[in-house]
mmCIF file of C-alpha atoms in Angstrom:
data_model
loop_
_atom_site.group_PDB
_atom_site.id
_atom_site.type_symbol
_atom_site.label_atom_id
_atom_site.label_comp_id
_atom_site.label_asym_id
_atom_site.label_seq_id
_atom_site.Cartn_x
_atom_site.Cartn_y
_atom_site.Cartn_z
ATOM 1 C CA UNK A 1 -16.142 -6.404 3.476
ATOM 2 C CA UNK A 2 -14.138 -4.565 0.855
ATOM 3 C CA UNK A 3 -11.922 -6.186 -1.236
ATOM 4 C CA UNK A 4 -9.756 -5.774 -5.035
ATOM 5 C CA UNK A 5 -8.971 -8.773 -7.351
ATOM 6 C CA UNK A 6 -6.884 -7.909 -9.786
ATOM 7 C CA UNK A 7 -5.769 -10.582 -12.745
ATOM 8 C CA UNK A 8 -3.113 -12.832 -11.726
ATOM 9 C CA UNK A 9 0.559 -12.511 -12.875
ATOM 10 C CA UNK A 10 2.586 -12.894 -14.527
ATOM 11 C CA UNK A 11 2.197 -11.003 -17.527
ATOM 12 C CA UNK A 12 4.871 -11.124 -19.989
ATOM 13 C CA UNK A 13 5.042 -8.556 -23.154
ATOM 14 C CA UNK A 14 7.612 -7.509 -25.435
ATOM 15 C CA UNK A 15 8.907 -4.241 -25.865
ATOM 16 C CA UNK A 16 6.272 -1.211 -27.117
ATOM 17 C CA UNK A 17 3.233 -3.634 -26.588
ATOM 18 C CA UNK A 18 0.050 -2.824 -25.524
ATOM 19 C CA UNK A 19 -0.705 -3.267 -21.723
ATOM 20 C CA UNK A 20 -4.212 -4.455 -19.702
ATOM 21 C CA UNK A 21 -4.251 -5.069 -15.938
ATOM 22 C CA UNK A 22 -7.578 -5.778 -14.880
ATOM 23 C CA UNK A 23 -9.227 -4.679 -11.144
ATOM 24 C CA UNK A 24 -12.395 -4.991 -9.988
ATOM 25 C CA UNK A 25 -13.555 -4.251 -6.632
ATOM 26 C CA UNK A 26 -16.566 -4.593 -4.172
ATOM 27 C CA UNK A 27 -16.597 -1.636 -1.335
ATOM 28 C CA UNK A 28 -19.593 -0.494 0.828
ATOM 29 C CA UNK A 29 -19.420 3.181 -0.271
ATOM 30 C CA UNK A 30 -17.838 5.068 -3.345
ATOM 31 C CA UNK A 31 -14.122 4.668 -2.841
ATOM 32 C CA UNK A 32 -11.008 6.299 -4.030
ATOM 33 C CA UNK A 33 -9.083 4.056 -6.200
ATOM 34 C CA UNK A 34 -5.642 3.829 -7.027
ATOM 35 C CA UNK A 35 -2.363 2.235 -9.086
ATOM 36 C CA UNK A 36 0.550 1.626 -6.997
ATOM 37 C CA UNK A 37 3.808 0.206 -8.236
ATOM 38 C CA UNK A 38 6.362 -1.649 -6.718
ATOM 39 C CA UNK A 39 10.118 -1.577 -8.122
ATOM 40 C CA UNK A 40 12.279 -4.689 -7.044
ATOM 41 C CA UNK A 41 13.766 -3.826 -3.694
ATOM 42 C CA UNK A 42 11.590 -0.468 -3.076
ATOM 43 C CA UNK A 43 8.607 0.680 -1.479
ATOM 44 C CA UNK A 44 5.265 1.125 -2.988
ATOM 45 C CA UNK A 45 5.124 4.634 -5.517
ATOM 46 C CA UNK A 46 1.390 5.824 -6.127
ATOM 47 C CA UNK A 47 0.993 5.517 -10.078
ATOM 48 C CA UNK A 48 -2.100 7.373 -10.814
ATOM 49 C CA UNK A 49 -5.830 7.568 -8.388
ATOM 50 C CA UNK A 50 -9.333 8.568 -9.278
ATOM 51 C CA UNK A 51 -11.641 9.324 -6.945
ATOM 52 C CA UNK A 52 -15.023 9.430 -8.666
ATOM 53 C CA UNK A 53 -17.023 7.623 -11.364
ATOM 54 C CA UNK A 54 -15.613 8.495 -14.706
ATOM 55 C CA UNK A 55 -12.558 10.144 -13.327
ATOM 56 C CA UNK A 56 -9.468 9.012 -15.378
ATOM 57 C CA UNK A 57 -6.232 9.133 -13.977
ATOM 58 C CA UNK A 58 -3.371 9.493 -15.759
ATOM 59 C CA UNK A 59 0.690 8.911 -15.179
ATOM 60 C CA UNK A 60 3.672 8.522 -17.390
ATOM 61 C CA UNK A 61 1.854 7.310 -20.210
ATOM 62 C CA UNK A 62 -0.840 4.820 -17.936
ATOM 63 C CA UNK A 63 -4.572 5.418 -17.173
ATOM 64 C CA UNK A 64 -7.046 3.813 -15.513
ATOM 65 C CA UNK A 65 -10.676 5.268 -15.755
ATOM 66 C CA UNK A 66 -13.006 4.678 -12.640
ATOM 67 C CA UNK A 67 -16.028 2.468 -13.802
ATOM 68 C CA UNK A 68 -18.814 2.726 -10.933
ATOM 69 C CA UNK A 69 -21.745 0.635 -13.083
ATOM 70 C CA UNK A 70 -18.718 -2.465 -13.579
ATOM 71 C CA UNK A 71 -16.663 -1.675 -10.407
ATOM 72 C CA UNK A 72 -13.759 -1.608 -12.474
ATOM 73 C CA UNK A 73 -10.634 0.208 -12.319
ATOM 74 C CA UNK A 74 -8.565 -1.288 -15.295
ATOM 75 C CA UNK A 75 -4.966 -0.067 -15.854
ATOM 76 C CA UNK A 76 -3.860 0.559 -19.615
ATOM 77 C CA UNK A 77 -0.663 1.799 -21.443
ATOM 78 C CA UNK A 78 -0.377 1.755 -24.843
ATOM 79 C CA UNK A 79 3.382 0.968 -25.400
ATOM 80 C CA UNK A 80 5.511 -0.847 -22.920
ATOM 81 C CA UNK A 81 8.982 -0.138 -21.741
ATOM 82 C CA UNK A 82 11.140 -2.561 -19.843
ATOM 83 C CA UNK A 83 11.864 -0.235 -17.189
ATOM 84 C CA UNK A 84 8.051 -0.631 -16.557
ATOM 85 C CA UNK A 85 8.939 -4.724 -15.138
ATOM 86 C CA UNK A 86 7.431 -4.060 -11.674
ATOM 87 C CA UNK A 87 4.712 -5.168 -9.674
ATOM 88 C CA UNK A 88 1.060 -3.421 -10.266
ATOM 89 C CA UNK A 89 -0.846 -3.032 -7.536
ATOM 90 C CA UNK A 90 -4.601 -2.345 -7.448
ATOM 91 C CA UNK A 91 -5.993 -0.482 -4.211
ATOM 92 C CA UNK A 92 -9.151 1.191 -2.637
ATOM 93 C CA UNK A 93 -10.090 3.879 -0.039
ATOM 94 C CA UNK A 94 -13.778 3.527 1.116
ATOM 95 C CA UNK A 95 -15.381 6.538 2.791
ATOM 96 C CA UNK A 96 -17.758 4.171 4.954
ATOM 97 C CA UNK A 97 -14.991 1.919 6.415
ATOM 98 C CA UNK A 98 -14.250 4.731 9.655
ATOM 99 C CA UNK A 99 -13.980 7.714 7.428
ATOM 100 C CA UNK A 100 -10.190 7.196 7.145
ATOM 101 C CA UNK A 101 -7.456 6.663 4.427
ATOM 102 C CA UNK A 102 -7.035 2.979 5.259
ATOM 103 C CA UNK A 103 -6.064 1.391 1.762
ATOM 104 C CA UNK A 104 -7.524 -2.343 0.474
ATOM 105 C CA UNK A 105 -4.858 -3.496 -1.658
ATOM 106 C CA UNK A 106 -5.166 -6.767 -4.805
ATOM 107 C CA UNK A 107 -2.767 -9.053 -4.671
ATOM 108 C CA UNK A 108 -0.924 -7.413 -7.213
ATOM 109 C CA UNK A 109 0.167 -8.263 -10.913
ATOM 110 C CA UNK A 110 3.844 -9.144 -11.849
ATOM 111 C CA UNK A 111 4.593 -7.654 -15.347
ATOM 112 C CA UNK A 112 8.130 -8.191 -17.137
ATOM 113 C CA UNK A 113 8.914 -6.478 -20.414
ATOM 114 C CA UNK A 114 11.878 -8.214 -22.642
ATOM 115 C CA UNK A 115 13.653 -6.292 -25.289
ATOM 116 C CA UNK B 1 12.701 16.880 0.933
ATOM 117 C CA UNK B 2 13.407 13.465 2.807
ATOM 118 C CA UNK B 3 10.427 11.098 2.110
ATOM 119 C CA UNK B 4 9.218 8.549 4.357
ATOM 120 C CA UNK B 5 12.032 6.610 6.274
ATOM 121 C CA UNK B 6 12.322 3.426 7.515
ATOM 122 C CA UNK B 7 14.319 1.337 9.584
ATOM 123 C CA UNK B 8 16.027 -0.824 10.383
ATOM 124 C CA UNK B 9 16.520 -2.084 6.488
ATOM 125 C CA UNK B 10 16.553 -5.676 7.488
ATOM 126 C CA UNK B 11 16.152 -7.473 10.599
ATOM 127 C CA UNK B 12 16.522 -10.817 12.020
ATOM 128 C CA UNK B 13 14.900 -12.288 14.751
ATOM 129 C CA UNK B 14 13.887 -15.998 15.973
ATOM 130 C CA UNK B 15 10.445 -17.216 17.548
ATOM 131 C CA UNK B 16 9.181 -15.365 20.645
ATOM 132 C CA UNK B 17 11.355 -12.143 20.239
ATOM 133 C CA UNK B 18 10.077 -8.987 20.459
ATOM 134 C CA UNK B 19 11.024 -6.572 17.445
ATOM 135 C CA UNK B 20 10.729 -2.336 17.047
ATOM 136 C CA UNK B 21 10.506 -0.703 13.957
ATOM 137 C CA UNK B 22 10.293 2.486 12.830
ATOM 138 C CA UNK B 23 9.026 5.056 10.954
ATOM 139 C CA UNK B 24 9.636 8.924 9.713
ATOM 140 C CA UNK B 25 6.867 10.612 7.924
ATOM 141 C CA UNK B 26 7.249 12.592 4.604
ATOM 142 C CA UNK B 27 7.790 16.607 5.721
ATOM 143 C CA UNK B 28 4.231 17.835 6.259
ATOM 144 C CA UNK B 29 2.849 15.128 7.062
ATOM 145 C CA UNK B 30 0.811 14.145 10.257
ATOM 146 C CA UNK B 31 -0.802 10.876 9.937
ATOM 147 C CA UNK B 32 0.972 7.413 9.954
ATOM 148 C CA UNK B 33 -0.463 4.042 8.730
ATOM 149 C CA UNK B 34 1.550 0.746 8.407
ATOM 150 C CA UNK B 35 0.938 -2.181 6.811
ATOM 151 C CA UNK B 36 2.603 -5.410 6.255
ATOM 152 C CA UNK B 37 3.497 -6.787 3.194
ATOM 153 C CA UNK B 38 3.974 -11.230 3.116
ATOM 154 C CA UNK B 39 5.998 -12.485 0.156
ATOM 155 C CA UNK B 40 4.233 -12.476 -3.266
ATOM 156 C CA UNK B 41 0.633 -10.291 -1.756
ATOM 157 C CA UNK B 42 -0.300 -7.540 -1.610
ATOM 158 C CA UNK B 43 0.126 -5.193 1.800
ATOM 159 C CA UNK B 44 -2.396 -5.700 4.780
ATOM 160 C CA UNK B 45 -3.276 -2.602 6.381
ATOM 161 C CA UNK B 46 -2.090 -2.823 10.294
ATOM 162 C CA UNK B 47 -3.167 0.484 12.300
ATOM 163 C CA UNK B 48 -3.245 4.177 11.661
ATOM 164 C CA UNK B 49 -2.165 6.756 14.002
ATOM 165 C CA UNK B 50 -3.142 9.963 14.216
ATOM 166 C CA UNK B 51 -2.395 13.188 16.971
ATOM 167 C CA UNK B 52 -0.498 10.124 18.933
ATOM 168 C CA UNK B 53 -3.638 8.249 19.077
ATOM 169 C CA UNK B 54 -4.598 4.239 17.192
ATOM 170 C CA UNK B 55 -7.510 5.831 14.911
ATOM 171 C CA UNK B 56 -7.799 2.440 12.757
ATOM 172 C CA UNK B 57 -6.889 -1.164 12.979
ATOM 173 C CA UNK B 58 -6.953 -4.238 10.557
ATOM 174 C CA UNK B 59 -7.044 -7.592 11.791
ATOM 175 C CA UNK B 60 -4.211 -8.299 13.401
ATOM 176 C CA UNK B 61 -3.551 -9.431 16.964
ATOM 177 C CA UNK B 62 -2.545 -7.317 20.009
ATOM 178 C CA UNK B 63 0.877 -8.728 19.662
ATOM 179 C CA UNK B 64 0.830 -5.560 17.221
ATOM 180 C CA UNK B 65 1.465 -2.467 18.656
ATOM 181 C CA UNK B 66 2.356 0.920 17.725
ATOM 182 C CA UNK B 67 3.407 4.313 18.948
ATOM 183 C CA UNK B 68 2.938 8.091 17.356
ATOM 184 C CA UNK B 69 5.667 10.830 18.980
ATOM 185 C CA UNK B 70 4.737 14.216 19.181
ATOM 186 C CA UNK B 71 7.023 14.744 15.840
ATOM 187 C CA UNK B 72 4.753 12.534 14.324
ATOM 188 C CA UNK B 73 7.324 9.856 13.697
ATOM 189 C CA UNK B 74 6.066 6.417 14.996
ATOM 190 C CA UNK B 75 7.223 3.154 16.111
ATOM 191 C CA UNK B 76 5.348 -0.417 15.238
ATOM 192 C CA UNK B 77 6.070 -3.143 18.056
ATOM 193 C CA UNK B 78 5.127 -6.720 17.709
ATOM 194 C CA UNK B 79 5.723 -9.519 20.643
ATOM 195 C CA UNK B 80 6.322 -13.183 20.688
ATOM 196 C CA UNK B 81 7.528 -13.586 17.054
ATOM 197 C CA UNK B 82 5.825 -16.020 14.879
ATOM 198 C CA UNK B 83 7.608 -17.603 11.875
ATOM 199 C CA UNK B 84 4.690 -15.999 10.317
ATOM 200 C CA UNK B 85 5.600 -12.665 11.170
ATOM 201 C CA UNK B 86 8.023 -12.794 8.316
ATOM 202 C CA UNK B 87 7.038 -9.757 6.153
ATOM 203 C CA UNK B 88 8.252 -6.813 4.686
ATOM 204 C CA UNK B 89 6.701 -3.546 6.834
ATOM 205 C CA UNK B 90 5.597 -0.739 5.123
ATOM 206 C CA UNK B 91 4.786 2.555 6.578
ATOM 207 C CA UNK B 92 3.238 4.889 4.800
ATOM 208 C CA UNK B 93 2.552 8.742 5.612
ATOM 209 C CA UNK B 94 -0.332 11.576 4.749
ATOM 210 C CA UNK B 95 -1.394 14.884 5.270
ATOM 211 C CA UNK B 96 -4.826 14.190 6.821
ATOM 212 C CA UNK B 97 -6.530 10.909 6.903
ATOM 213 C CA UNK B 98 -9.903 11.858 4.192
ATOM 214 C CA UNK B 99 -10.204 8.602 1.565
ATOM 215 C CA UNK B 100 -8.604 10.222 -0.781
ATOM 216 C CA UNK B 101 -5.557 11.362 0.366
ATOM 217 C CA UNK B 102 -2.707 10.066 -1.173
ATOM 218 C CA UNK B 103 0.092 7.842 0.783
ATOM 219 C CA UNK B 104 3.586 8.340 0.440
ATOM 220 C CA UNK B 105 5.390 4.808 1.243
ATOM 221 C CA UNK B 106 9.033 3.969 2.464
ATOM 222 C CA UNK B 107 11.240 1.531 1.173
ATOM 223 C CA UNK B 108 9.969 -0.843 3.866
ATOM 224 C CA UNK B 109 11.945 -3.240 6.814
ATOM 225 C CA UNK B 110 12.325 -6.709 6.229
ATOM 226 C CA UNK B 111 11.661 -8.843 8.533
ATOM 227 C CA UNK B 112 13.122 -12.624 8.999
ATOM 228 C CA UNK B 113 11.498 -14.437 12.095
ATOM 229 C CA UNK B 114 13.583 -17.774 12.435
#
């Protein structure tokens, strides 16, 4: 069946360093992918999707570019804030699991950010 | 515009309760999917509704059930409590249910089975 791994947590970075989150995933079809984010005490916020090969998507300074030939989905920012301390979530919408927008989230990745 | 809504917030139950939560979708929006959420994982993907009908299900037990009103708000039951029912509940609404429409989630309930 489908599934996302994404690298385990947590990741720990100072201030204006550069970020990595890896994802890979294994679907039947060619899924949507997708970057949620999790604030302490909220809901999940969608960060950025793409929803073909090569696509990059792009959000308050993150991307992500879809990579179809390494079923990756990798999420990058260059400099680090602290109010980015959340939990990353990696997630995919396949096309041949009933045609619908059911959403196959990782595990997720804890990053903090200290001053 | 509201968003999605949730509640209860929090909830408290013990073993072999029953428990109702619900659910209001973002303005616009018809389709409802909820998922639940265990401490330190990611969310598991429960059941969709949409037009008042179940159109997907993960794997979870019939002790899970749900409900879509005509105003498309919707209602997520679940019988005889386990202590492994202990979760936080998402619900999350669309506008359609293609792959790659986006999701717009609530805050969540929390749920405490005792």
């Amino acid at each position: 069946g489908d599934s996302v791994t994404q690298m385990e947590g947590p990741v720990t970075l100072s201030e204006e360093a550069f970020l990595t989150i890896n994802c890979t995933y294994t679907a039947t079809g060619y899924p949507s992918l997708f970057w949620y984010v999790q604030y302490p005490g909220e809901g999940l916020q969608l960060l950025l999707k793409a929803t073909k090969a090569d696509d990059k998507g792009s959000n308050k300074g993150f991307e992500a570019t879809y990579r179809k030939e390494t079923t990756s989905f990798h999420l990058e920012k260059g400099s680090v804030q602290v109010s980015d301390s959340a939990v990353y979530f990696c997630a995919l919408s396949d096309p041949f699991s009933g045609g619908y927008n059911k959403l196959i989230f990782g595990a997720g990745t804890r990053l903090a950010v200290h001053p | 515009d509201a968003g999605v809504t949730q509640s209860p917030t929090h909830l408290i139950k013990t073993r072999g309760q029953q428990v109702t939560l619900r659910c209001s979708p973002k303005s616009g929006h018809d389709t409802v999917s909820w998922y639940q959420q265990a401490l330190g994982q990611g969310p598991q993907f429960i059941f969709q509704y949409y037009e008042e009908e179940e159109r997907q299900r993960g794997n979870f037990p019939d002790r899970f059930s749900g409900h879509q009103f005509p105003n498309y708000s919707s209602e997520l039951n679940v019988n005889a409590l386990l202590l492994g029912d202990s979760a936080l509940y998402l619900c999350a609404s669309s506008s359609g249910t293609g792959w790659g429409d986006e999701q717009f989630f609530g805050p969540g309930t929390r749920l405490t089975v005792l």
